[in-house]
Coordinates of C-alpha atoms in Angstrom, one line a residue:
Chain A
M1 CA 90.7 46.3 131.9
D2 CA 88.4 45.3 129.6
R3 CA 88.0 41.7 129.0
L4 CA 87.4 42.4 125.5
E5 CA 89.8 44.7 124.7
R6 CA 92.7 42.3 126.2
L7 CA 91.3 38.9 123.9
V8 CA 91.6 42.1 121.2
N9 CA 95.2 43.2 122.2
L10 CA 96.0 39.1 122.5
V11 CA 95.2 38.5 118.8
A12 CA 96.4 41.1 117.2
A13 CA 99.8 39.5 119.2
L14 CA 99.6 36.4 118.1
I15 CA 99.1 36.7 114.4
D16 CA 101.4 39.9 114.0
T17 CA 104.2 37.7 115.3
N18 CA 106.5 35.6 113.0
Q19 CA 107.8 33.8 116.2
P20 CA 105.8 31.9 118.6
L21 CA 105.0 34.2 122.0
T22 CA 106.3 32.5 125.1
R23 CA 103.7 32.9 128.0
A24 CA 106.4 35.6 129.9
E25 CA 106.6 37.5 126.5
I26 CA 102.8 37.4 126.2
R27 CA 102.4 38.8 130.3
Q28 CA 104.9 41.5 129.5
R29 CA 103.1 42.5 126.1
I30 CA 100.2 41.9 125.9
E31 CA 97.9 45.0 128.5
G32 CA 95.2 43.6 130.7
Y33 CA 97.0 40.6 132.1
S34 CA 97.9 40.9 136.1
S35 CA 101.4 40.9 137.2
D36 CA 100.5 38.6 139.9
S37 CA 101.5 35.0 137.9
E38 CA 98.4 33.2 139.2
A39 CA 96.2 35.2 138.2
F40 CA 97.5 35.3 135.2
R41 CA 98.1 31.8 134.4
R42 CA 94.6 31.6 134.7
N43 CA 93.4 34.1 132.8
F44 CA 95.2 32.8 129.9
E45 CA 94.2 30.2 129.9
R46 CA 90.4 31.4 130.3
D47 CA 91.4 33.3 126.9
K48 CA 93.2 30.4 125.2
E49 CA 90.0 28.2 125.8
L50 CA 88.0 31.1 124.5
L51 CA 89.2 31.6 121.7
R52 CA 89.6 27.8 120.7
Q53 CA 86.3 27.1 120.9
M54 CA 85.9 30.3 118.2
G55 CA 87.8 28.4 116.2
F56 CA 91.1 30.5 116.5
P57 CA 93.9 28.4 114.9
L58 CA 96.0 28.7 117.6
V59 CA 99.1 26.7 117.3
T60 CA 101.6 25.8 120.3
M61 CA 105.2 25.0 119.4
A62 CA 107.9 25.0 120.7
V63 CA 110.5 28.5 121.1
D64 CA 113.6 26.5 120.4
P65 CA 114.3 23.2 119.3
A66 CA 116.9 23.0 121.7
H67 CA 114.0 23.4 124.5
P68 CA 111.1 21.4 123.6
D69 CA 109.6 22.1 127.3
D70 CA 109.4 25.7 126.4
L71 CA 106.2 26.6 124.3
G72 CA 105.2 29.7 122.5
Y73 CA 102.1 30.2 120.7
R74 CA 101.1 32.5 117.4
I75 CA 98.1 32.3 115.0
P76 CA 99.3 31.4 111.4
R77 CA 97.9 33.7 108.9
E78 CA 97.2 31.5 106.4
L79 CA 94.8 29.5 108.9
Y80 CA 93.8 32.4 110.7
E81 CA 92.2 34.3 107.1
L82 CA 89.1 33.9 105.7
P83 CA 89.7 33.3 101.7
D84 CA 88.3 36.1 100.1
P85 CA 85.2 33.9 97.9
G86 CA 84.5 37.0 96.1
L87 CA 80.8 37.5 97.0
D88 CA 78.7 40.4 95.1
E89 CA 76.2 42.4 97.2
S90 CA 72.9 40.3 95.0
E91 CA 74.9 37.2 96.1
L92 CA 75.4 38.0 99.8
A93 CA 71.8 39.1 99.9
A94 CA 70.9 36.0 98.5
L95 CA 72.2 34.1 101.2
R96 CA 71.1 36.3 103.7
L97 CA 67.3 35.5 102.5
A98 CA 68.6 32.0 102.3
A99 CA 69.4 32.3 106.3
S100 CA 66.1 33.4 107.3
A101 CA 63.9 31.3 104.9
V102 CA 65.5 27.9 106.1
Q103 CA 66.4 27.9 110.1
M104 CA 69.2 25.2 111.4
E105 CA 67.3 24.1 114.5
G106 CA 69.1 23.2 117.6
E107 CA 71.6 25.3 120.1
W108 CA 74.3 26.9 117.8
G109 CA 72.2 26.8 114.2
Q110 CA 71.2 30.4 114.7
D111 CA 74.4 32.3 116.0
A112 CA 76.3 30.0 113.6
V113 CA 74.6 31.5 110.5
M114 CA 74.5 34.9 111.6
R115 CA 78.0 34.8 112.2
A116 CA 79.2 33.2 109.3
L117 CA 77.4 35.9 107.4
R118 CA 79.2 38.8 109.2
K119 CA 82.2 37.0 108.8
L120 CA 81.5 37.2 104.7
G121 CA 80.7 40.7 104.5
G122 CA 77.4 40.8 106.3
A123 CA 74.7 42.2 103.6
V124 CA 72.1 44.8 102.8
T125 CA 68.6 43.8 103.9
E126 CA 66.5 44.6 101.0
S127 CA 64.5 47.9 101.8
R128 CA 60.7 47.9 101.9
D129 CA 59.8 48.1 98.2
D130 CA 62.0 45.4 97.2
A131 CA 60.2 43.2 99.8
T132 CA 57.1 43.5 98.1
T133 CA 58.2 42.4 94.5
P134 CA 57.8 39.2 94.4
R135 CA 61.3 37.7 92.9
P136 CA 61.9 34.1 91.6
D137 CA 64.0 33.4 94.5
S138 CA 62.0 34.8 97.7
A139 CA 61.7 32.6 100.5
P140 CA 59.3 32.9 103.6
A141 CA 61.1 32.9 107.1
G142 CA 60.7 30.0 108.8
L143 CA 60.5 27.9 104.9
A144 CA 62.5 25.2 106.3
A145 CA 64.2 23.8 109.3
I146 CA 67.1 21.5 109.7
P147 CA 68.5 19.8 112.2
G148 CA 72.0 21.5 113.4
E149 CA 74.0 18.4 115.1
D150 CA 77.3 18.9 117.0
A151 CA 78.0 15.5 114.5
A152 CA 77.3 16.8 111.1
A153 CA 79.4 20.2 112.2
V154 CA 82.6 17.9 112.8
A155 CA 81.9 15.9 109.7
F156 CA 81.5 18.9 107.5
A157 CA 85.1 20.0 108.8
A158 CA 86.5 16.8 108.4
V159 CA 85.0 16.0 104.9
A160 CA 86.1 19.2 103.8
E161 CA 89.4 19.4 105.5
R162 CA 89.8 15.4 104.4
R163 CA 90.7 14.1 107.6
Q164 CA 89.5 10.7 109.2
V165 CA 86.9 10.3 111.9
S166 CA 86.2 8.1 114.3
F167 CA 83.0 6.9 116.1
T168 CA 81.0 3.7 117.0
Y169 CA 78.3 2.3 115.1
R170 CA 76.0 -0.5 115.9
G171 CA 78.5 -1.5 118.7
Q172 CA 81.9 -1.3 116.7
K173 CA 84.2 1.6 116.2
R174 CA 85.0 2.7 113.0
V175 CA 87.8 4.5 111.1
I176 CA 85.9 6.4 108.0
D177 CA 88.0 8.1 105.5
P178 CA 84.7 10.9 105.5
W179 CA 83.8 11.7 101.5
R180 CA 80.4 13.2 101.6
L181 CA 78.1 14.5 103.9
S182 CA 74.4 14.7 103.0
F183 CA 70.8 15.7 104.4
H184 CA 68.3 13.0 103.1
R185 CA 64.8 13.1 104.2
G186 CA 65.1 14.6 107.4
H187 CA 68.3 13.1 108.4
W188 CA 72.4 13.5 108.6
Y189 CA 74.2 10.8 106.5
L190 CA 78.3 11.0 106.5
S191 CA 79.3 8.1 103.8
G192 CA 82.8 7.1 103.4
F193 CA 85.4 4.3 103.3
D194 CA 85.2 2.6 106.6
H195 CA 88.3 1.1 106.9
T196 CA 87.0 -1.2 109.8
R197 CA 84.9 -3.2 107.2
G198 CA 85.8 -6.7 105.3
G199 CA 89.0 -7.0 104.3
G200 CA 90.2 -4.2 103.5
G201 CA 87.6 -1.7 103.9
E202 CA 84.0 -0.4 102.0
E203 CA 82.3 2.3 100.8
R204 CA 79.2 2.6 103.5
M205 CA 76.9 5.3 104.5
F206 CA 75.9 6.3 107.9
R207 CA 73.0 8.3 109.9
L208 CA 74.3 10.5 112.3
D209 CA 71.7 10.3 114.8
R210 CA 72.1 7.0 115.1
L211 CA 76.2 7.0 116.0
E212 CA 76.6 5.7 119.5
G213 CA 78.8 8.6 121.2
P214 CA 79.9 11.4 119.5
L215 CA 82.7 11.3 116.2
A216 CA 86.3 12.8 116.3
A217 CA 88.3 13.7 113.7
Q218 CA 91.9 12.5 114.2
G219 CA 95.1 12.3 112.2
P220 CA 96.4 14.8 109.6
A221 CA 93.9 16.3 106.9
A222 CA 94.4 15.9 103.1
A223 CA 95.0 12.3 104.5
F224 CA 92.7 10.6 101.7
A225 CA 91.8 11.6 98.0
R226 CA 87.8 11.8 97.8
P227 CA 86.2 9.5 94.8
S228 CA 84.6 12.1 92.2
A229 CA 81.3 10.1 92.9
P230 CA 80.7 9.0 96.2
Q231 CA 77.0 7.1 96.7
A232 CA 74.9 9.8 95.9
S233 CA 72.1 9.0 98.5
P234 CA 71.3 6.5 101.4
P235 CA 69.8 3.7 99.6
P236 CA 65.8 2.7 100.4
A237 CA 65.9 0.7 104.1
W238 CA 65.3 -2.5 101.4
R239 CA 69.0 -2.2 100.4
L240 CA 70.0 -1.4 103.9
G241 CA 71.2 -5.5 105.0
D242 CA 73.8 -7.8 103.9
E243 CA 70.7 -11.3 102.7
D244 CA 71.4 -12.4 99.3
E245 CA 69.8 -10.4 97.1
V246 CA 66.0 -11.0 95.8
V247 CA 63.7 -10.0 93.1
A248 CA 60.2 -9.6 94.9
E249 CA 57.6 -8.9 92.8
L250 CA 54.8 -6.5 94.7
L251 CA 50.8 -5.3 93.3
V252 CA 49.6 -1.9 94.5
D253 CA 46.7 -1.1 93.9
A254 CA 45.9 2.3 91.6
D255 CA 44.6 4.4 94.2
Q256 CA 48.2 3.8 95.8
A257 CA 50.5 3.8 92.7
R258 CA 51.6 7.1 92.7
W259 CA 53.4 6.9 96.4
A260 CA 54.6 3.7 95.2
R261 CA 56.0 4.7 92.3
Q262 CA 58.2 7.6 94.4
D263 CA 59.7 5.5 96.6
L264 CA 60.2 2.5 94.6
G265 CA 61.2 5.0 91.1
E266 CA 60.3 4.7 87.8
G267 CA 63.0 2.1 86.9
A268 CA 61.0 -0.1 89.2
V269 CA 57.7 -0.5 87.4
K270 CA 57.3 -3.7 85.6
S271 CA 53.7 -3.4 84.1
I272 CA 50.3 -1.2 84.5
G273 CA 47.4 -2.9 85.0
A274 CA 44.0 -1.9 83.1
D275 CA 42.7 -0.6 86.2
G276 CA 45.8 1.8 87.1
S277 CA 47.0 -1.0 89.5
V278 CA 51.3 -1.4 89.1
V279 CA 53.7 -4.3 89.9
F280 CA 56.9 -3.4 91.0
E281 CA 60.1 -5.1 90.5
V282 CA 62.1 -4.1 93.7
G283 CA 65.1 -6.0 94.3
I284 CA 66.3 -6.1 98.1
T285 CA 68.8 -7.2 100.5
N286 CA 67.1 -6.8 103.8
R287 CA 63.3 -8.7 104.0
D288 CA 62.2 -6.7 107.2
A289 CA 62.4 -3.6 106.2
F290 CA 60.5 -4.7 102.9
R291 CA 57.9 -6.5 104.5
S292 CA 57.3 -3.1 106.8
F293 CA 57.3 -0.8 103.9
V294 CA 54.9 -3.4 102.2
L295 CA 52.8 -3.0 105.3
G296 CA 52.6 0.4 105.3
F297 CA 50.1 0.1 102.3
L298 CA 47.6 -2.2 104.7
D299 CA 45.6 -3.9 102.1
H300 CA 46.5 -2.2 99.0
A301 CA 49.4 -3.8 98.2
E302 CA 50.2 -7.6 97.9
V303 CA 53.6 -9.8 97.6
L304 CA 53.3 -11.9 94.8
G305 CA 56.6 -13.4 94.4
P306 CA 59.0 -15.2 94.8
P307 CA 56.7 -18.0 96.7
D308 CA 58.8 -17.9 99.7
L309 CA 58.8 -14.2 100.0
R310 CA 54.9 -14.2 99.9
A311 CA 55.0 -17.2 102.2
E312 CA 56.8 -15.3 104.5
M313 CA 54.4 -12.3 104.7
I314 CA 51.5 -14.7 104.9
E315 CA 53.0 -16.4 107.9
W316 CA 53.5 -13.1 109.7
L317 CA 50.0 -11.7 109.2
D318 CA 48.7 -15.3 110.3
A319 CA 50.4 -14.6 113.7
M320 CA 47.9 -11.8 114.2
A321 CA 45.6 -13.1 112.2
G322 CA 45.2 -15.6 114.8
V323 CA 41.9 -18.2 114.1
E324 CA 40.0 -14.8 112.2
G325 CA 42.5 -15.1 109.9
E326 CA 43.3 -19.2 109.6
R327 CA 39.6 -19.1 108.2
G328 CA 39.1 -15.8 105.6
Chain B
M1 CA 81.9 40.7 131.9
S2 CA 80.6 37.3 131.2
K3 CA 82.4 34.9 128.7
D4 CA 79.2 34.8 126.6
R5 CA 79.6 38.5 125.9
A6 CA 83.4 38.9 125.7
D7 CA 83.2 36.0 122.3
A8 CA 80.6 36.9 121.3
R9 CA 81.8 40.9 121.1
L10 CA 84.7 39.7 119.5
G11 CA 83.5 37.7 116.9
R12 CA 81.8 40.3 115.9
L13 CA 84.4 43.4 116.1
L14 CA 87.0 40.5 114.0
A15 CA 84.2 40.5 111.5
I16 CA 82.7 44.3 111.2
V17 CA 87.0 45.1 111.1
P18 CA 87.9 43.7 107.9
W19 CA 85.3 45.3 106.2
I20 CA 85.4 48.3 107.3
V21 CA 89.5 48.3 106.9
A22 CA 88.7 47.2 102.9
H23 CA 86.0 50.4 102.1
D24 CA 86.8 53.9 102.1
G25 CA 85.0 55.1 104.9
P26 CA 81.5 53.4 104.7
S27 CA 78.9 54.9 107.0
V28 CA 78.1 54.0 110.1
E29 CA 74.4 53.8 109.1
E30 CA 75.6 51.0 106.3
V31 CA 78.0 48.9 109.1
C32 CA 74.8 48.9 111.2
R33 CA 72.6 47.7 108.7
R34 CA 75.0 45.4 107.1
F35 CA 75.9 43.7 110.1
S36 CA 72.7 44.1 112.4
V37 CA 73.9 46.1 115.1
S38 CA 72.9 48.6 117.0
E39 CA 74.6 52.3 116.5
R40 CA 75.5 52.3 120.0
E41 CA 77.0 48.7 120.3
L42 CA 78.9 49.5 117.4
L43 CA 80.7 52.7 118.7
A44 CA 81.3 50.9 121.9
D45 CA 83.3 48.8 120.1
L46 CA 84.9 51.0 117.9
N47 CA 86.0 52.9 121.0
L48 CA 87.7 50.0 122.5
L49 CA 89.5 49.2 119.2
F50 CA 91.2 52.6 119.7
M51 CA 92.9 51.7 122.3
C52 CA 93.7 48.3 121.4
G53 CA 97.2 47.6 119.1
V54 CA 100.7 45.7 119.5
Y55 CA 103.6 46.0 121.8
P56 CA 105.1 48.5 122.6
F57 CA 101.5 50.4 122.3
T58 CA 102.7 53.9 121.3
P59 CA 100.7 55.6 119.2
D60 CA 102.5 54.8 116.0
V61 CA 101.5 50.9 116.8
L62 CA 97.9 51.4 118.4
I63 CA 95.1 50.5 115.4
D64 CA 93.4 54.0 114.1
V65 CA 89.8 54.8 114.4
H66 CA 88.6 57.6 112.4
V67 CA 84.3 58.4 112.9
A68 CA 83.6 61.8 111.8
D69 CA 80.3 62.9 109.5
G70 CA 79.0 59.6 110.2
R71 CA 81.7 57.8 108.4
V72 CA 83.8 55.6 109.4
W73 CA 87.8 55.1 108.4
I74 CA 90.3 52.2 110.4
N75 CA 93.7 51.7 109.3
M76 CA 96.9 50.4 111.0
A77 CA 95.3 47.1 111.4
D78 CA 96.6 44.6 108.7
Y79 CA 96.1 42.2 111.2
F80 CA 93.0 42.0 111.3
R81 CA 93.1 43.0 107.0
R82 CA 90.4 39.1 106.5
P83 CA 88.1 37.8 109.1
L84 CA 88.3 34.5 110.6
R85 CA 87.9 31.5 108.9
L86 CA 84.5 29.9 109.5
N87 CA 84.1 27.6 112.2
P88 CA 82.6 23.9 111.6
Q89 CA 78.9 25.1 112.9
E90 CA 79.0 28.2 110.8
G91 CA 79.9 26.8 107.8
L92 CA 77.3 23.8 108.0
A93 CA 74.5 26.6 109.0
L94 CA 75.2 28.6 106.2
A95 CA 76.2 26.1 103.5
S96 CA 73.2 23.8 104.3
A97 CA 70.4 27.1 104.3
A98 CA 71.8 28.2 100.8
S99 CA 71.7 24.6 100.0
A100 CA 68.5 23.8 101.1
L101 CA 66.9 26.6 99.5
L102 CA 68.5 26.5 96.1
N103 CA 67.0 22.7 96.5
V104 CA 63.2 23.7 96.8
P105 CA 61.2 23.7 93.7
G106 CA 60.9 26.9 91.7
A107 CA 64.5 27.8 92.9
D108 CA 66.6 29.8 90.3
A109 CA 69.4 26.7 89.7
D110 CA 71.2 29.5 87.9
G111 CA 70.3 32.7 89.9
A112 CA 72.4 34.7 93.1
L113 CA 72.0 32.2 95.6
A114 CA 73.1 29.1 93.3
T115 CA 76.4 31.1 92.5
A116 CA 76.5 32.2 95.8
L117 CA 76.8 28.7 97.1
E118 CA 79.0 27.9 94.7
K119 CA 81.9 30.2 95.6
L120 CA 81.0 29.1 99.4
E121 CA 81.3 25.9 99.1
T122 CA 84.4 26.4 97.3
V123 CA 86.8 28.3 99.9
L124 CA 84.7 26.0 103.1
G125 CA 86.7 23.0 101.4
V126 CA 83.4 21.2 99.9
G127 CA 82.7 22.5 96.8
A128 CA 84.1 19.3 94.4
D129 CA 83.3 15.9 94.2
D130 CA 79.8 16.0 95.1
A131 CA 80.8 16.2 99.1
F132 CA 78.4 18.3 100.3
D133 CA 74.1 18.1 99.8
V134 CA 70.7 18.9 101.2
E135 CA 67.9 17.8 99.7
L136 CA 64.3 18.1 101.3
G137 CA 62.1 15.4 100.6
T138 CA 60.1 14.3 97.7
A139 CA 56.9 16.3 97.3
P140 CA 55.7 16.8 93.4
S141 CA 57.0 20.0 92.7
E142 CA 53.6 20.8 90.6
V143 CA 51.5 20.3 93.3
L144 CA 54.5 22.4 96.2
E145 CA 54.7 25.1 93.7
T146 CA 50.6 25.3 93.5
V147 CA 50.5 25.6 96.8
R148 CA 53.2 27.8 97.8
R149 CA 52.0 30.5 95.4
A150 CA 48.0 30.1 97.2
T151 CA 49.9 30.8 100.1
D152 CA 51.9 34.0 99.2
T153 CA 49.1 35.5 96.8
H154 CA 46.2 34.3 99.6
H155 CA 44.3 32.5 97.1
K156 CA 42.1 29.1 98.4
V157 CA 42.7 26.0 96.9
Q158 CA 41.7 22.9 95.9
I159 CA 43.2 19.7 96.6
S160 CA 42.7 16.0 96.5
Y161 CA 44.4 14.2 99.7
Y162 CA 44.8 10.8 100.5
S163 CA 44.7 10.8 104.7
F164 CA 47.3 8.3 105.9
G165 CA 45.8 8.7 109.5
R166 CA 42.2 7.1 107.7
D167 CA 43.0 5.4 104.9
G168 CA 41.3 7.4 102.2
H169 CA 40.8 9.8 99.6
S170 CA 39.0 13.2 99.8
T171 CA 38.9 16.3 97.8
R172 CA 39.1 19.6 99.4
V173 CA 39.4 23.2 99.6
V174 CA 41.7 24.8 101.5
Q175 CA 42.9 28.4 103.2
P176 CA 46.4 27.8 102.9
W177 CA 48.4 29.7 105.8
R178 CA 51.7 28.2 105.6
V179 CA 54.0 25.8 103.6
F180 CA 56.8 24.5 105.7
N181 CA 59.9 21.9 105.6
S182 CA 60.5 20.0 108.6
G183 CA 62.0 16.6 109.1
G184 CA 62.6 16.3 105.4
Q185 CA 59.1 16.8 104.2
W186 CA 57.4 19.7 103.1
Y187 CA 53.6 20.4 104.8
M188 CA 50.7 22.5 104.2
T189 CA 48.8 23.8 107.1
G190 CA 45.5 26.2 106.6
W191 CA 42.0 26.0 107.5
C192 CA 40.6 23.4 105.9
E193 CA 36.1 24.3 104.6
K194 CA 35.2 20.8 104.9
A195 CA 36.4 19.9 108.1
E196 CA 35.8 23.5 109.7
S197 CA 38.9 23.4 111.5
E198 CA 42.7 24.0 111.0
R199 CA 44.4 21.3 110.0
M200 CA 47.7 20.1 108.5
F201 CA 48.5 18.6 105.4
R202 CA 51.9 16.2 103.9
V203 CA 52.3 17.6 100.7
D204 CA 53.2 14.6 99.4
R205 CA 49.7 13.2 100.0
I206 CA 48.2 15.6 97.7
S207 CA 47.7 14.1 94.3
S208 CA 46.0 17.3 92.6
A209 CA 46.1 21.2 94.0
N210 CA 44.3 23.7 92.1
L211 CA 44.5 27.4 92.6
E212 CA 40.6 28.4 93.0
K213 CA 39.8 32.2 91.9
E214 CA 38.3 33.1 95.7
T215 CA 40.7 34.4 97.8
Y216 CA 40.9 34.6 101.7
S217 CA 42.2 36.9 104.2
P218 CA 44.9 35.1 106.7
P219 CA 44.4 35.2 110.2
A220 CA 47.0 38.1 111.9
N221 CA 49.2 36.0 114.0
L222 CA 50.9 33.5 112.4
A223 CA 53.0 31.6 114.2
A224 CA 56.8 32.2 112.7
G225 CA 58.7 29.3 113.0
A226 CA 58.4 25.4 112.2
P227 CA 54.7 24.9 114.0
P228 CA 55.4 21.2 115.8
V229 CA 54.5 18.5 112.8
Y230 CA 52.4 16.3 115.5
T231 CA 50.1 16.3 118.0
P232 CA 47.7 13.4 119.9
A233 CA 45.0 15.5 121.0
P234 CA 44.6 14.8 124.8
E235 CA 41.2 13.0 123.8
D236 CA 42.8 10.6 121.6
P237 CA 42.7 6.6 122.8
R238 CA 45.9 5.5 124.8
I239 CA 47.3 2.7 123.8
V240 CA 50.1 1.3 125.3
L241 CA 52.8 -1.4 123.9
D242 CA 55.3 -3.7 124.9
L243 CA 58.4 -3.0 123.0
A244 CA 61.2 -6.4 122.2
P245 CA 64.2 -4.9 120.8
P246 CA 63.3 -5.1 117.2
A247 CA 60.4 -2.5 117.4
H248 CA 62.0 -0.7 119.7
W249 CA 61.6 2.1 116.5
I250 CA 58.2 2.5 117.8
A251 CA 59.6 4.9 121.1
E252 CA 61.9 6.7 118.9
Q253 CA 60.1 7.7 116.0
Y254 CA 56.8 8.7 117.4
P255 CA 55.8 11.3 119.6
N256 CA 54.8 9.6 123.0
E257 CA 53.9 9.6 126.2
D258 CA 56.2 7.7 128.4
V259 CA 58.7 4.9 128.1
Q260 CA 59.9 2.8 130.4
L261 CA 62.2 0.0 130.3
R262 CA 61.5 -3.2 131.4
A263 CA 62.9 -6.5 132.0
A264 CA 65.2 -8.0 129.2
G265 CA 64.7 -4.8 126.7
V266 CA 61.6 -4.7 126.9
L267 CA 60.4 -1.3 126.4
R268 CA 56.6 -0.1 127.4
V269 CA 55.9 2.5 125.4
T270 CA 52.4 4.8 126.0
L271 CA 50.8 6.3 122.5
R272 CA 47.3 8.6 121.4
S273 CA 46.0 7.9 118.5
G274 CA 42.9 9.0 117.2
Q275 CA 43.6 7.5 113.7
R276 CA 42.9 3.6 112.9
A277 CA 45.0 3.4 110.0
W278 CA 47.8 4.9 111.3
L279 CA 47.8 2.6 114.2
E280 CA 46.9 -0.4 112.4
R281 CA 50.4 -0.1 110.1
L282 CA 52.4 0.5 113.2
L283 CA 50.9 -2.6 114.7
L284 CA 51.4 -4.9 111.4
R285 CA 55.3 -3.5 110.9
A286 CA 55.7 -4.5 114.4
G287 CA 54.3 -7.9 114.7
S288 CA 55.2 -9.9 117.4
H289 CA 57.1 -7.8 119.0
A290 CA 54.7 -5.4 120.4
I291 CA 52.2 -6.6 122.5
A292 CA 49.2 -4.3 123.6
V293 CA 49.0 -4.3 126.9
E294 CA 46.0 -1.6 127.1
G295 CA 44.3 -0.7 123.9
D296 CA 41.6 -1.8 121.9
P297 CA 42.7 -5.5 121.2
A298 CA 40.8 -6.2 118.1
L299 CA 42.5 -3.7 115.9
R300 CA 45.7 -5.7 115.1
T301 CA 43.6 -8.9 114.5
E302 CA 41.3 -7.4 112.1
A303 CA 44.1 -5.0 110.2
A304 CA 46.1 -8.4 109.8
T305 CA 42.9 -10.7 108.4
R306 CA 41.8 -8.0 105.7
V307 CA 45.0 -7.9 104.7
L308 CA 45.5 -11.8 104.5
R309 CA 42.1 -11.8 102.6
R310 CA 44.3 -10.0 99.7
Y311 CA 46.8 -13.0 100.1
R312 CA 44.0 -16.2 100.4
S313 CA 40.9 -14.7 97.8

């Protein structure tokens, strides 16, 4: 018998039952399992593994509380069934268009998006006539690419289910209430409440591609409440530090001011010179990161103050300029 | 039958069946189009389903599949009345695509995609508290919209561009082939009439863009998918650096030819770059944590001296 047929029958039986089915019942009731017990055991293990990998909520429980070792299996309907999101045809078409315009890179992204669309009821591809008419939402295939990381998928489910996650970051094991998953400047970030920090823990943000080892969900669902307004986006590098805050004054030449404004924000503009150059005021808690940012402008920017920050920059440059710099 | 094949078919079947159950005899052709499946594959799956059911597999508990006049009906499959929930990868992939496209400047914030995403996020459990967000990058929207329109309508576009690699501004006319986002940055590829060759531009470094009246013919075989963002040319000068731990980001962030772990956490990285300003930035930022083993030793000294002049004048 075809394995697919056996799997369909197995899933049907596990959904259809209110009582967990024992192995003996499964072997007897599902066509396609061998009468040889070793072959049955092997095939049933393989089938269970495949169903779990596909995301079937296969529940294992004691059939009779008096005999806790007697295990049975079922798929609870309320965990199996996708609630109907109520998408109309134009919304399905919009999702399909989005899936073609924005590609998730990596091993599983393209298959996963296709499976998701099918579960939602597929979508009718636009006919050729429609496709030639530009629409406000139109977007060519391959407009954008987003990395499909395993940790992001696990984090996505944990945020949705409000389950705690654990992982290692900067050599430390962390336990987090995950509040928010976001993609920002080319990276996935997870923000949430870090129970392992400080006295009673604090809100932190983690770049998922910097995790050391896997991210794993643990404990029950609905383990915490999400605040309504978690930190919106990752802070810039010069705010990612534990140093005492200093307010740096930075002069950027006119021809580079546009990009400095993009990075520092309009709120940081202190004054605009007659030549179009701009002085910014920037609060920093990570001096190394700020120096790196400023040096990105080469000789089109200058730290004006405070004096010790300016002196540090000069010292940094002196070390590289050598004798020539001393004279300069 | 291999494992992959069984799980792909099972997933497809359990998505298609609920839809057919919920619709009164849809055409086979529509099912195929809607679920991107060939008629042969669909009929093979339906034939198999025909023999499935629950214990004791008497005719009255078998799934009832009926195909006639190009239409298909399924009954007696109440346990398959709804599809399986989206797994984490599926939910992330589709929600990311929708959220990202909605983030592109010019997207209709009240259109079908916006309402679709809202409904999707709600069933996935990330609909509240701003729990999920995808942001593609910070190109000025008017520039991005202009170059995207130029690409769509095959109009040449005149841009003012700041070249990060050469640290210089220029104005040039480009035949834009593609505009795309990768790694959180917007890029435009095309034929640069000034350089008389193919070029890639970062959209956030275009300070102004204007549509020209003139149109152009795009090349016939534009590759699909995002092109590689930066590939050094083999004739670019080679630079070998020894990196102390605070400068290891150089090995992580930039394409390189080779990385070797030396003694005491020092990484020896081999890069190629023909772009002087790019290399100057890298060396100035790394400071004494990067030591040049091979390459022009004057480069860093000269760059540091030039920047210092601002502080000493």
